[in-house]
mmCIF file with all atom_site columns, C-alpha atoms in Angstrom:
data_model
loop_
_atom_site.group_PDB
_atom_site.id
_atom_site.type_symbol
_atom_site.label_atom_id
_atom_site.label_alt_id
_atom_site.label_comp_id
_atom_site.label_asym_id
_atom_site.label_entity_id
_atom_site.label_seq_id
_atom_site.pdbx_PDB_ins_code
_atom_site.Cartn_x
_atom_site.Cartn_y
_atom_site.Cartn_z
_atom_site.occupancy
_atom_site.B_iso_or_equiv
_atom_site.pdbx_formal_charge
_atom_site.auth_seq_id
_atom_site.auth_comp_id
_atom_site.auth_asym_id
_atom_site.auth_atom_id
_atom_site.pdbx_PDB_model_num
ATOM 1   C CA . MET A 1 1   ? -3.713  -106.259 45.961 1.00 86.00 ? 1   MET A CA 1
ATOM 2   C CA . LYS A 1 2   ? -2.303  -109.067 43.799 1.00 91.00 ? 2   LYS A CA 1
ATOM 3   C CA . ARG A 1 3   ? 1.217   -109.008 42.510 1.00 92.00 ? 3   ARG A CA 1
ATOM 4   C CA . SER A 1 4   ? 0.163   -109.133 38.804 1.00 94.00 ? 4   SER A CA 1
ATOM 5   C CA . HIS A 1 5   ? -2.197  -106.175 39.429 1.00 96.00 ? 5   HIS A CA 1
ATOM 6   C CA . ARG A 1 6   ? 0.472   -103.918 41.180 1.00 96.00 ? 6   ARG A CA 1
ATOM 7   C CA . ARG A 1 7   ? 2.882   -104.847 38.456 1.00 96.00 ? 7   ARG A CA 1
ATOM 8   C CA . ASP A 1 8   ? 0.232   -104.188 35.585 1.00 97.00 ? 8   ASP A CA 1
ATOM 9   C CA . LEU A 1 9   ? -0.548  -100.610 37.263 1.00 97.00 ? 9   LEU A CA 1
ATOM 10  C CA . TYR A 1 10  ? 2.990   -99.670  37.157 1.00 97.00 ? 10  TYR A CA 1
ATOM 11  C CA . ARG A 1 11  ? 3.438   -100.456 33.613 1.00 96.00 ? 11  ARG A CA 1
ATOM 12  C CA . LEU A 1 12  ? 0.336   -99.075  32.633 1.00 97.00 ? 12  LEU A CA 1
ATOM 13  C CA . LEU A 1 13  ? 0.888   -95.690  34.233 1.00 98.00 ? 13  LEU A CA 1
ATOM 14  C CA . GLY A 1 14  ? 4.640   -95.505  33.367 1.00 96.00 ? 14  GLY A CA 1
ATOM 15  C CA . GLY A 1 15  ? 3.795   -96.494  29.667 1.00 95.00 ? 15  GLY A CA 1
ATOM 16  C CA . LEU A 1 16  ? 1.236   -93.674  29.253 1.00 97.00 ? 16  LEU A CA 1
ATOM 17  C CA . LEU A 1 17  ? 3.712   -91.124  30.904 1.00 97.00 ? 17  LEU A CA 1
ATOM 18  C CA . ALA A 1 18  ? 6.509   -92.029  28.618 1.00 94.00 ? 18  ALA A CA 1
ATOM 19  C CA . ASP A 1 19  ? 5.268   -90.678  25.578 1.00 93.00 ? 19  ASP A CA 1
ATOM 20  C CA . ALA A 1 20  ? 1.960   -89.309  23.961 1.00 95.00 ? 20  ALA A CA 1
ATOM 21  C CA . PRO A 1 21  ? 0.035   -92.464  23.127 1.00 95.00 ? 21  PRO A CA 1
ATOM 22  C CA . PRO A 1 22  ? -0.753  -93.102  19.630 1.00 97.00 ? 22  PRO A CA 1
ATOM 23  C CA . ASP A 1 23  ? -4.027  -94.224  18.106 1.00 97.00 ? 23  ASP A CA 1
ATOM 24  C CA . ALA A 1 24  ? -2.680  -97.720  17.824 1.00 97.00 ? 24  ALA A CA 1
ATOM 25  C CA . LEU A 1 25  ? -2.185  -97.902  21.594 1.00 97.00 ? 25  LEU A CA 1
ATOM 26  C CA . CYS A 1 26  ? -5.400  -96.101  22.485 1.00 97.00 ? 26  CYS A CA 1
ATOM 27  C CA . GLU A 1 27  ? -7.341  -98.400  19.923 1.00 97.00 ? 27  GLU A CA 1
ATOM 28  C CA . ALA A 1 28  ? -5.653  -101.368 21.668 1.00 97.00 ? 28  ALA A CA 1
ATOM 29  C CA . LEU A 1 29  ? -6.294  -100.309 25.207 1.00 97.00 ? 29  LEU A CA 1
ATOM 30  C CA . VAL A 1 30  ? -9.991  -100.054 24.431 1.00 97.00 ? 30  VAL A CA 1
ATOM 31  C CA . ALA A 1 31  ? -10.523 -103.234 22.315 1.00 97.00 ? 31  ALA A CA 1
ATOM 32  C CA . ASP A 1 32  ? -8.796  -105.489 24.966 1.00 96.00 ? 32  ASP A CA 1
ATOM 33  C CA . ARG A 1 33  ? -10.534 -103.506 27.931 1.00 96.00 ? 33  ARG A CA 1
ATOM 34  C CA . SER A 1 34  ? -7.265  -103.879 29.857 1.00 95.00 ? 34  SER A CA 1
ATOM 35  C CA . VAL A 1 35  ? -7.627  -100.416 31.716 1.00 97.00 ? 35  VAL A CA 1
ATOM 36  C CA . ALA A 1 36  ? -11.377 -101.475 32.545 1.00 97.00 ? 36  ALA A CA 1
ATOM 37  C CA . GLN A 1 37  ? -10.192 -104.942 33.604 1.00 97.00 ? 37  GLN A CA 1
ATOM 38  C CA . LEU A 1 38  ? -7.643  -103.507 35.814 1.00 97.00 ? 38  LEU A CA 1
ATOM 39  C CA . ALA A 1 39  ? -10.004 -100.944 37.282 1.00 97.00 ? 39  ALA A CA 1
ATOM 40  C CA . ASP A 1 40  ? -12.345 -103.937 38.366 1.00 97.00 ? 40  ASP A CA 1
ATOM 41  C CA . ALA A 1 41  ? -9.557  -105.837 39.739 1.00 96.00 ? 41  ALA A CA 1
ATOM 42  C CA . VAL A 1 42  ? -8.276  -103.266 42.028 1.00 96.00 ? 42  VAL A CA 1
ATOM 43  C CA . GLY A 1 43  ? -11.555 -101.504 43.029 1.00 96.00 ? 43  GLY A CA 1
ATOM 44  C CA . GLY A 1 44  ? -11.639 -98.598  45.269 1.00 96.00 ? 44  GLY A CA 1
ATOM 45  C CA . ARG A 1 45  ? -10.716 -94.969  44.533 1.00 96.00 ? 45  ARG A CA 1
ATOM 46  C CA . LEU A 1 46  ? -7.774  -96.350  42.260 1.00 97.00 ? 46  LEU A CA 1
ATOM 47  C CA . GLY A 1 47  ? -10.247 -98.345  40.329 1.00 97.00 ? 47  GLY A CA 1
ATOM 48  C CA . ASP A 1 48  ? -12.541 -95.394  39.976 1.00 98.00 ? 48  ASP A CA 1
ATOM 49  C CA . GLN A 1 49  ? -9.739  -93.352  38.409 1.00 98.00 ? 49  GLN A CA 1
ATOM 50  C CA . LEU A 1 50  ? -8.809  -96.034  35.838 1.00 98.00 ? 50  LEU A CA 1
ATOM 51  C CA . ASP A 1 51  ? -12.641 -96.325  35.062 1.00 98.00 ? 51  ASP A CA 1
ATOM 52  C CA . GLN A 1 52  ? -12.429 -92.799  34.099 1.00 98.00 ? 52  GLN A CA 1
ATOM 53  C CA . MET A 1 53  ? -9.457  -93.283  32.064 1.00 98.00 ? 53  MET A CA 1
ATOM 54  C CA . HIS A 1 54  ? -11.013 -95.973  30.174 1.00 98.00 ? 54  HIS A CA 1
ATOM 55  C CA . GLU A 1 55  ? -14.029 -93.814  29.535 1.00 98.00 ? 55  GLU A CA 1
ATOM 56  C CA . VAL A 1 56  ? -12.121 -91.232  27.952 1.00 98.00 ? 56  VAL A CA 1
ATOM 57  C CA . LEU A 1 57  ? -10.359 -93.526  25.455 1.00 98.00 ? 57  LEU A CA 1
ATOM 58  C CA . ALA A 1 58  ? -13.540 -95.060  24.449 1.00 98.00 ? 58  ALA A CA 1
ATOM 59  C CA . ARG A 1 59  ? -14.729 -91.981  23.353 1.00 97.00 ? 59  ARG A CA 1
ATOM 60  C CA . GLY A 1 60  ? -12.717 -92.372  20.100 1.00 97.00 ? 60  GLY A CA 1
ATOM 61  C CA . VAL A 1 61  ? -10.315 -90.630  17.967 1.00 97.00 ? 61  VAL A CA 1
ATOM 62  C CA . GLU A 1 62  ? -10.952 -86.833  18.655 1.00 97.00 ? 62  GLU A CA 1
ATOM 63  C CA . ALA A 1 63  ? -10.461 -87.637  22.485 1.00 98.00 ? 63  ALA A CA 1
ATOM 64  C CA . TRP A 1 64  ? -7.165  -89.411  21.709 1.00 98.00 ? 64  TRP A CA 1
ATOM 65  C CA . ARG A 1 65  ? -6.043  -86.215  20.029 1.00 97.00 ? 65  ARG A CA 1
ATOM 66  C CA . GLU A 1 66  ? -7.162  -84.184  22.769 1.00 97.00 ? 66  GLU A CA 1
ATOM 67  C CA . LEU A 1 67  ? -5.185  -86.186  25.300 1.00 97.00 ? 67  LEU A CA 1
ATOM 68  C CA . ARG A 1 68  ? -2.015  -85.982  23.175 1.00 97.00 ? 68  ARG A CA 1
ATOM 69  C CA . ARG A 1 69  ? -2.336  -82.223  22.999 1.00 96.00 ? 69  ARG A CA 1
ATOM 70  C CA . ASP A 1 70  ? -2.656  -82.335  26.855 1.00 97.00 ? 70  ASP A CA 1
ATOM 71  C CA . HIS A 1 71  ? 0.390   -84.484  27.002 1.00 97.00 ? 71  HIS A CA 1
ATOM 72  C CA . VAL A 1 72  ? 2.460   -82.065  25.151 1.00 96.00 ? 72  VAL A CA 1
ATOM 73  C CA . ARG A 1 73  ? 1.330   -79.044  27.233 1.00 95.00 ? 73  ARG A CA 1
ATOM 74  C CA . LEU A 1 74  ? 1.977   -80.690  30.366 1.00 97.00 ? 74  LEU A CA 1
ATOM 75  C CA . PHE A 1 75  ? 5.230   -82.482  29.853 1.00 96.00 ? 75  PHE A CA 1
ATOM 76  C CA . VAL A 1 76  ? 7.142   -81.329  26.749 1.00 93.00 ? 76  VAL A CA 1
ATOM 77  C CA . GLY A 1 77  ? 6.584   -77.731  25.896 1.00 84.00 ? 77  GLY A CA 1
ATOM 78  C CA . PRO A 1 78  ? 7.437   -75.852  23.669 1.00 82.00 ? 78  PRO A CA 1
ATOM 79  C CA . LYS A 1 79  ? 6.551   -73.366  26.487 1.00 79.00 ? 79  LYS A CA 1
ATOM 80  C CA . LYS A 1 80  ? 7.217   -73.785  30.257 1.00 86.00 ? 80  LYS A CA 1
ATOM 81  C CA . LYS A 1 81  ? 6.484   -77.543  31.170 1.00 90.00 ? 81  LYS A CA 1
ATOM 82  C CA . LEU A 1 82  ? 3.276   -77.242  33.487 1.00 95.00 ? 82  LEU A CA 1
ATOM 83  C CA . ALA A 1 83  ? 4.202   -80.841  35.139 1.00 96.00 ? 83  ALA A CA 1
ATOM 84  C CA . PRO A 1 84  ? 8.034   -81.497  34.594 1.00 96.00 ? 84  PRO A CA 1
ATOM 85  C CA . PRO A 1 85  ? 8.397   -85.263  34.455 1.00 96.00 ? 85  PRO A CA 1
ATOM 86  C CA . TRP A 1 86  ? 11.807  -85.371  36.380 1.00 95.00 ? 86  TRP A CA 1
ATOM 87  C CA . GLU A 1 87  ? 12.428  -86.247  40.107 1.00 96.00 ? 87  GLU A CA 1
ATOM 88  C CA . SER A 1 88  ? 15.253  -83.646  40.013 1.00 95.00 ? 88  SER A CA 1
ATOM 89  C CA . VAL A 1 89  ? 13.059  -80.660  39.388 1.00 94.00 ? 89  VAL A CA 1
ATOM 90  C CA . TYR A 1 90  ? 10.826  -81.679  42.199 1.00 94.00 ? 90  TYR A CA 1
ATOM 91  C CA . ARG A 1 91  ? 13.849  -82.175  44.845 1.00 92.00 ? 91  ARG A CA 1
ATOM 92  C CA . THR A 1 92  ? 15.966  -79.227  44.223 1.00 88.00 ? 92  THR A CA 1
ATOM 93  C CA . SER A 1 93  ? 15.129  -75.558  45.122 1.00 83.00 ? 93  SER A CA 1
ATOM 94  C CA . LYS A 1 94  ? 16.028  -74.181  41.630 1.00 82.00 ? 94  LYS A CA 1
ATOM 95  C CA . ARG A 1 95  ? 13.970  -76.859  39.928 1.00 85.00 ? 95  ARG A CA 1
ATOM 96  C CA . LEU A 1 96  ? 16.760  -78.178  37.626 1.00 79.00 ? 96  LEU A CA 1
ATOM 97  C CA . VAL A 1 97  ? 17.149  -81.510  35.718 1.00 78.00 ? 97  VAL A CA 1
ATOM 98  C CA . LEU A 1 98  ? 20.062  -83.866  35.833 1.00 78.00 ? 98  LEU A CA 1
ATOM 99  C CA . GLN A 1 99  ? 20.793  -83.343  39.537 1.00 82.00 ? 99  GLN A CA 1
ATOM 100 C CA . GLU A 1 100 ? 21.808  -85.772  42.334 1.00 88.00 ? 100 GLU A CA 1
ATOM 101 C CA . ALA A 1 101 ? 18.397  -87.622  42.470 1.00 92.00 ? 101 ALA A CA 1
ATOM 102 C CA . GLU A 1 102 ? 19.006  -88.510  38.616 1.00 93.00 ? 102 GLU A CA 1
ATOM 103 C CA . GLN A 1 103 ? 22.385  -90.131  39.667 1.00 93.00 ? 103 GLN A CA 1
ATOM 104 C CA . GLU A 1 104 ? 21.025  -91.753  42.512 1.00 96.00 ? 104 GLU A CA 1
ATOM 105 C CA . VAL A 1 105 ? 18.286  -93.299  40.371 1.00 95.00 ? 105 VAL A CA 1
ATOM 106 C CA . THR A 1 106 ? 20.902  -94.428  37.388 1.00 94.00 ? 106 THR A CA 1
ATOM 107 C CA . ARG A 1 107 ? 22.751  -96.266  40.259 1.00 95.00 ? 107 ARG A CA 1
ATOM 108 C CA . ALA A 1 108 ? 19.682  -97.925  41.596 1.00 95.00 ? 108 ALA A CA 1
ATOM 109 C CA . TYR A 1 109 ? 18.951  -99.331  38.136 1.00 94.00 ? 109 TYR A CA 1
ATOM 110 C CA . ALA A 1 110 ? 22.522  -100.443 37.645 1.00 93.00 ? 110 ALA A CA 1
ATOM 111 C CA . ALA A 1 111 ? 22.463  -102.398 41.019 1.00 93.00 ? 111 ALA A CA 1
ATOM 112 C CA . GLU A 1 112 ? 19.486  -104.157 39.919 1.00 92.00 ? 112 GLU A CA 1
ATOM 113 C CA . GLY A 1 113 ? 20.848  -104.899 36.558 1.00 91.00 ? 113 GLY A CA 1
ATOM 114 C CA . VAL A 1 114 ? 18.056  -102.951 34.977 1.00 90.00 ? 114 VAL A CA 1
ATOM 115 C CA . GLY A 1 115 ? 18.285  -100.804 31.520 1.00 83.00 ? 115 GLY A CA 1
ATOM 116 C CA . PHE A 1 116 ? 15.481  -99.286  29.370 1.00 78.00 ? 116 PHE A CA 1
ATOM 117 C CA . GLU A 1 117 ? 15.093  -98.597  25.878 1.00 75.00 ? 117 GLU A CA 1
ATOM 118 C CA . GLY A 1 118 ? 15.817  -94.955  25.215 1.00 65.00 ? 118 GLY A CA 1
ATOM 119 C CA . MET A 1 119 ? 17.445  -94.303  28.512 1.00 68.00 ? 119 MET A CA 1
ATOM 120 C CA . GLY A 1 120 ? 19.936  -91.959  26.773 1.00 70.00 ? 120 GLY A CA 1
ATOM 121 C CA . GLN A 1 121 ? 17.395  -90.018  25.237 1.00 75.00 ? 121 GLN A CA 1
ATOM 122 C CA . ARG A 1 122 ? 15.791  -88.874  28.715 1.00 84.00 ? 122 ARG A CA 1
ATOM 123 C CA . PRO A 1 123 ? 17.095  -88.381  32.265 1.00 92.00 ? 123 PRO A CA 1
ATOM 124 C CA . ALA A 1 124 ? 17.160  -91.705  34.318 1.00 93.00 ? 124 ALA A CA 1
ATOM 125 C CA . ASP A 1 125 ? 14.625  -90.033  36.727 1.00 95.00 ? 125 ASP A CA 1
ATOM 126 C CA . HIS A 1 126 ? 11.781  -89.404  34.252 1.00 95.00 ? 126 HIS A CA 1
ATOM 127 C CA . VAL A 1 127 ? 8.559   -90.592  36.021 1.00 97.00 ? 127 VAL A CA 1
ATOM 128 C CA . SER A 1 128 ? 8.039   -93.246  33.338 1.00 96.00 ? 128 SER A CA 1
ATOM 129 C CA . LEU A 1 129 ? 11.388  -94.901  34.052 1.00 96.00 ? 129 LEU A CA 1
ATOM 130 C CA . GLU A 1 130 ? 10.907  -94.908  37.650 1.00 97.00 ? 130 GLU A CA 1
ATOM 131 C CA . LEU A 1 131 ? 7.331   -96.356  37.399 1.00 97.00 ? 131 LEU A CA 1
ATOM 132 C CA . GLN A 1 132 ? 8.678   -99.011  34.883 1.00 95.00 ? 132 GLN A CA 1
ATOM 133 C CA . PHE A 1 133 ? 11.502  -99.853  37.370 1.00 96.00 ? 133 PHE A CA 1
ATOM 134 C CA . CYS A 1 134 ? 8.766   -100.478 40.041 1.00 97.00 ? 134 CYS A CA 1
ATOM 135 C CA . ALA A 1 135 ? 7.103   -102.792 37.723 1.00 96.00 ? 135 ALA A CA 1
ATOM 136 C CA . VAL A 1 136 ? 10.418  -104.801 37.046 1.00 95.00 ? 136 VAL A CA 1
ATOM 137 C CA . LEU A 1 137 ? 11.030  -105.234 40.746 1.00 95.00 ? 137 LEU A CA 1
ATOM 138 C CA . VAL A 1 138 ? 7.553   -106.347 41.592 1.00 95.00 ? 138 VAL A CA 1
ATOM 139 C CA . ASP A 1 139 ? 7.915   -108.866 39.119 1.00 93.00 ? 139 ASP A CA 1
ATOM 140 C CA . ARG A 1 140 ? 11.008  -110.376 40.008 1.00 92.00 ? 140 ARG A CA 1
ATOM 141 C CA . ARG A 1 141 ? 11.298  -113.989 41.304 1.00 84.00 ? 141 ARG A CA 1
ATOM 142 C CA . ASP A 1 142 ? 13.586  -113.347 44.177 1.00 85.00 ? 142 ASP A CA 1
ATOM 143 C CA . ARG A 1 143 ? 10.750  -111.807 46.198 1.00 83.00 ? 143 ARG A CA 1
ATOM 144 C CA . SER A 1 144 ? 12.710  -111.136 49.401 1.00 84.00 ? 144 SER A CA 1
ATOM 145 C CA . LYS A 1 145 ? 15.427  -109.330 47.869 1.00 86.00 ? 145 LYS A CA 1
ATOM 146 C CA . ALA A 1 146 ? 13.054  -107.477 45.203 1.00 90.00 ? 146 ALA A CA 1
ATOM 147 C CA . THR A 1 147 ? 10.573  -106.340 47.809 1.00 91.00 ? 147 THR A CA 1
ATOM 148 C CA . ALA A 1 148 ? 13.540  -104.867 49.939 1.00 93.00 ? 148 ALA A CA 1
ATOM 149 C CA . SER A 1 149 ? 14.840  -103.168 46.649 1.00 94.00 ? 149 SER A CA 1
ATOM 150 C CA . LEU A 1 150 ? 11.305  -101.934 45.803 1.00 95.00 ? 150 LEU A CA 1
ATOM 151 C CA . ARG A 1 151 ? 10.431  -100.378 49.206 1.00 95.00 ? 151 ARG A CA 1
ATOM 152 C CA . ARG A 1 152 ? 13.859  -98.579  49.396 1.00 95.00 ? 152 ARG A CA 1
ATOM 153 C CA . PHE A 1 153 ? 13.240  -97.172  45.832 1.00 96.00 ? 153 PHE A CA 1
ATOM 154 C CA . LEU A 1 154 ? 9.753   -96.109  46.889 1.00 96.00 ? 154 LEU A CA 1
ATOM 155 C CA . ASP A 1 155 ? 10.786  -94.552  49.796 1.00 95.00 ? 155 ASP A CA 1
ATOM 156 C CA . GLN A 1 156 ? 13.944  -92.567  48.602 1.00 95.00 ? 156 GLN A CA 1
ATOM 157 C CA . HIS A 1 157 ? 12.592  -91.671  45.232 1.00 96.00 ? 157 HIS A CA 1
ATOM 158 C CA . VAL A 1 158 ? 8.954   -92.385  44.085 1.00 97.00 ? 158 VAL A CA 1
ATOM 159 C CA . LEU A 1 159 ? 7.128   -91.301  47.060 1.00 96.00 ? 159 LEU A CA 1
ATOM 160 C CA . ALA A 1 160 ? 9.216   -88.436  47.614 1.00 95.00 ? 160 ALA A CA 1
ATOM 161 C CA . TRP A 1 161 ? 8.279   -86.600  44.468 1.00 96.00 ? 161 TRP A CA 1
ATOM 162 C CA . VAL A 1 162 ? 5.464   -88.224  42.442 1.00 97.00 ? 162 VAL A CA 1
ATOM 163 C CA . PRO A 1 163 ? 2.629   -87.239  44.550 1.00 97.00 ? 163 PRO A CA 1
ATOM 164 C CA . ALA A 1 164 ? 3.604   -83.386  44.048 1.00 97.00 ? 164 ALA A CA 1
ATOM 165 C CA . PHE A 1 165 ? 4.123   -84.224  40.360 1.00 97.00 ? 165 PHE A CA 1
ATOM 166 C CA . ALA A 1 166 ? 0.619   -85.925  40.067 1.00 98.00 ? 166 ALA A CA 1
ATOM 167 C CA . ALA A 1 167 ? -1.010  -83.094  41.869 1.00 97.00 ? 167 ALA A CA 1
ATOM 168 C CA . ASP A 1 168 ? 0.509   -80.570  39.313 1.00 97.00 ? 168 ASP A CA 1
ATOM 169 C CA . VAL A 1 169 ? -0.848  -82.737  36.338 1.00 98.00 ? 169 VAL A CA 1
ATOM 170 C CA . GLN A 1 170 ? -4.251  -82.668  38.245 1.00 96.00 ? 170 GLN A CA 1
ATOM 171 C CA . ARG A 1 171 ? -4.329  -79.107  38.491 1.00 96.00 ? 171 ARG A CA 1
ATOM 172 C CA . GLU A 1 172 ? -2.793  -78.127  35.106 1.00 96.00 ? 172 GLU A CA 1
ATOM 173 C CA . ALA A 1 173 ? -4.540  -80.672  32.820 1.00 97.00 ? 173 ALA A CA 1
ATOM 174 C CA . ARG A 1 174 ? -7.343  -79.508  30.523 1.00 96.00 ? 174 ARG A CA 1
ATOM 175 C CA . GLY A 1 175 ? -8.714  -83.055  29.698 1.00 96.00 ? 175 GLY A CA 1
ATOM 176 C CA . ASP A 1 176 ? -10.264 -85.619  31.796 1.00 97.00 ? 176 ASP A CA 1
ATOM 177 C CA . PHE A 1 177 ? -7.922  -88.213  30.770 1.00 98.00 ? 177 PHE A CA 1
ATOM 178 C CA . HIS A 1 178 ? -4.693  -86.654  32.409 1.00 98.00 ? 178 HIS A CA 1
ATOM 179 C CA . ARG A 1 179 ? -6.715  -85.710  35.535 1.00 98.00 ? 179 ARG A CA 1
ATOM 180 C CA . ALA A 1 180 ? -7.712  -89.315  35.971 1.00 98.00 ? 180 ALA A CA 1
ATOM 181 C CA . LEU A 1 181 ? -4.318  -90.577  35.233 1.00 98.00 ? 181 LEU A CA 1
ATOM 182 C CA . ALA A 1 182 ? -2.856  -88.294  37.859 1.00 98.00 ? 182 ALA A CA 1
ATOM 183 C CA . GLY A 1 183 ? -5.587  -89.372  40.301 1.00 98.00 ? 183 GLY A CA 1
ATOM 184 C CA . ALA A 1 184 ? -4.764  -93.041  39.818 1.00 98.00 ? 184 ALA A CA 1
ATOM 185 C CA . LEU A 1 185 ? -1.095  -92.274  40.428 1.00 97.00 ? 185 LEU A CA 1
ATOM 186 C CA . LEU A 1 186 ? -1.781  -90.468  43.681 1.00 97.00 ? 186 LEU A CA 1
ATOM 187 C CA . ALA A 1 187 ? -4.211  -93.474  44.773 1.00 97.00 ? 187 ALA A CA 1
ATOM 188 C CA . LEU A 1 188 ? -1.318  -95.803  44.117 1.00 97.00 ? 188 LEU A CA 1
ATOM 189 C CA . CYS A 1 189 ? 0.913   -93.769  45.930 1.00 96.00 ? 189 CYS A CA 1
ATOM 190 C CA . GLU A 1 190 ? -1.380  -93.701  48.925 1.00 95.00 ? 190 GLU A CA 1
ATOM 191 C CA . LEU A 1 191 ? -1.758  -97.400  48.958 1.00 93.00 ? 191 LEU A CA 1
ATOM 192 C CA . GLU A 1 192 ? 2.019   -97.779  48.882 1.00 93.00 ? 192 GLU A CA 1
ATOM 193 C CA . VAL A 1 193 ? 2.342   -95.605  51.886 1.00 90.00 ? 193 VAL A CA 1
ATOM 194 C CA . ILE A 1 194 ? -0.579  -97.413  53.777 1.00 83.00 ? 194 ILE A CA 1
ATOM 195 C CA . CYS A 1 195 ? 0.977   -100.999 52.764 1.00 75.00 ? 195 CYS A CA 1
ATOM 196 C CA . GLY A 1 196 ? 4.499   -100.239 53.657 1.00 69.00 ? 196 GLY A CA 1
ATOM 197 C CA . PRO A 1 197 ? 5.928   -102.037 56.704 1.00 62.00 ? 197 PRO A CA 1
ATOM 198 C CA . ARG A 1 198 ? 5.656   -100.203 59.842 1.00 49.00 ? 198 ARG A CA 1
ATOM 199 C CA . ARG A 1 199 ? 8.867   -101.068 61.001 1.00 40.00 ? 199 ARG A CA 1
ATOM 200 C CA . THR A 1 200 ? 10.531  -99.163  58.279 1.00 41.00 ? 200 THR A CA 1
ATOM 201 C CA . ALA A 1 201 ? 11.616  -95.834  59.329 1.00 41.00 ? 201 ALA A CA 1
ATOM 202 C CA . ARG A 1 202 ? 10.831  -93.109  56.705 1.00 42.00 ? 202 ARG A CA 1
ATOM 203 C CA . LYS A 1 203 ? 9.596   -89.752  56.451 1.00 45.00 ? 203 LYS A CA 1
ATOM 204 C CA . LYS A 1 204 ? 5.882   -89.192  56.431 1.00 44.00 ? 204 LYS A CA 1
ATOM 205 C CA . VAL A 1 205 ? 4.601   -88.577  53.040 1.00 44.00 ? 205 VAL A CA 1
ATOM 206 C CA . ALA A 1 206 ? 2.040   -85.912  52.731 1.00 47.00 ? 206 ALA A CA 1
ATOM 207 C CA . LEU A 1 207 ? -0.313  -86.994  49.773 1.00 50.00 ? 207 LEU A CA 1
ATOM 208 C CA . PRO A 1 208 ? -2.656  -84.382  48.052 1.00 51.00 ? 208 PRO A CA 1
ATOM 209 C CA . VAL A 1 209 ? -6.441  -85.362  48.031 1.00 44.00 ? 209 VAL A CA 1
ATOM 210 C CA . VAL A 1 210 ? -7.548  -87.164  44.940 1.00 43.00 ? 210 VAL A CA 1
ATOM 211 C CA . SER A 1 211 ? -10.250 -85.351  43.067 1.00 45.00 ? 211 SER A CA 1
ATOM 212 C CA . ALA A 1 212 ? -13.332 -87.185  42.261 1.00 38.00 ? 212 ALA A CA 1
#
């Protein structure tokens, strides 16, 4: 996969998981065909999931309202969050926020000199911030250092919980958009596991099966 495509995948998925996308963003994604073009570029199962996301967006305003309702149901509330978007929840037995994982992620961002707008408004281990951090590292010019930092962050954080999070989204989502988004996230995680350096000693990651 090209470095630019990998970066754009992390940016896209991270951005769509940050907040419920407004009409203007949905309209722009349809008009510039950025999701469809990325699907064509990466191909395979990942491309199929991106194609499904574009299909839903292309249905128009009512579909956009539905995906926003699903976003709130899954990640916001007001009832119990069906897919809590924080690493700490998935890595603690009591499923609590603001635990050790959040502190580790905060230190990882600081070590790379990375900050995000609105970081004070949500925990640093929010899925959207972790994915956008991956995009930043993929795009760094110092390739050898950035590649090592990215591999470490993927192994210690993203791959340790995002597959379980994405499986929850697939199971709980009512609409096609978030099921496809979760499928794309799972497929991307699977590629990161497959393409990781074999010499790197790390836990084997069990990835859920991506729904068609």
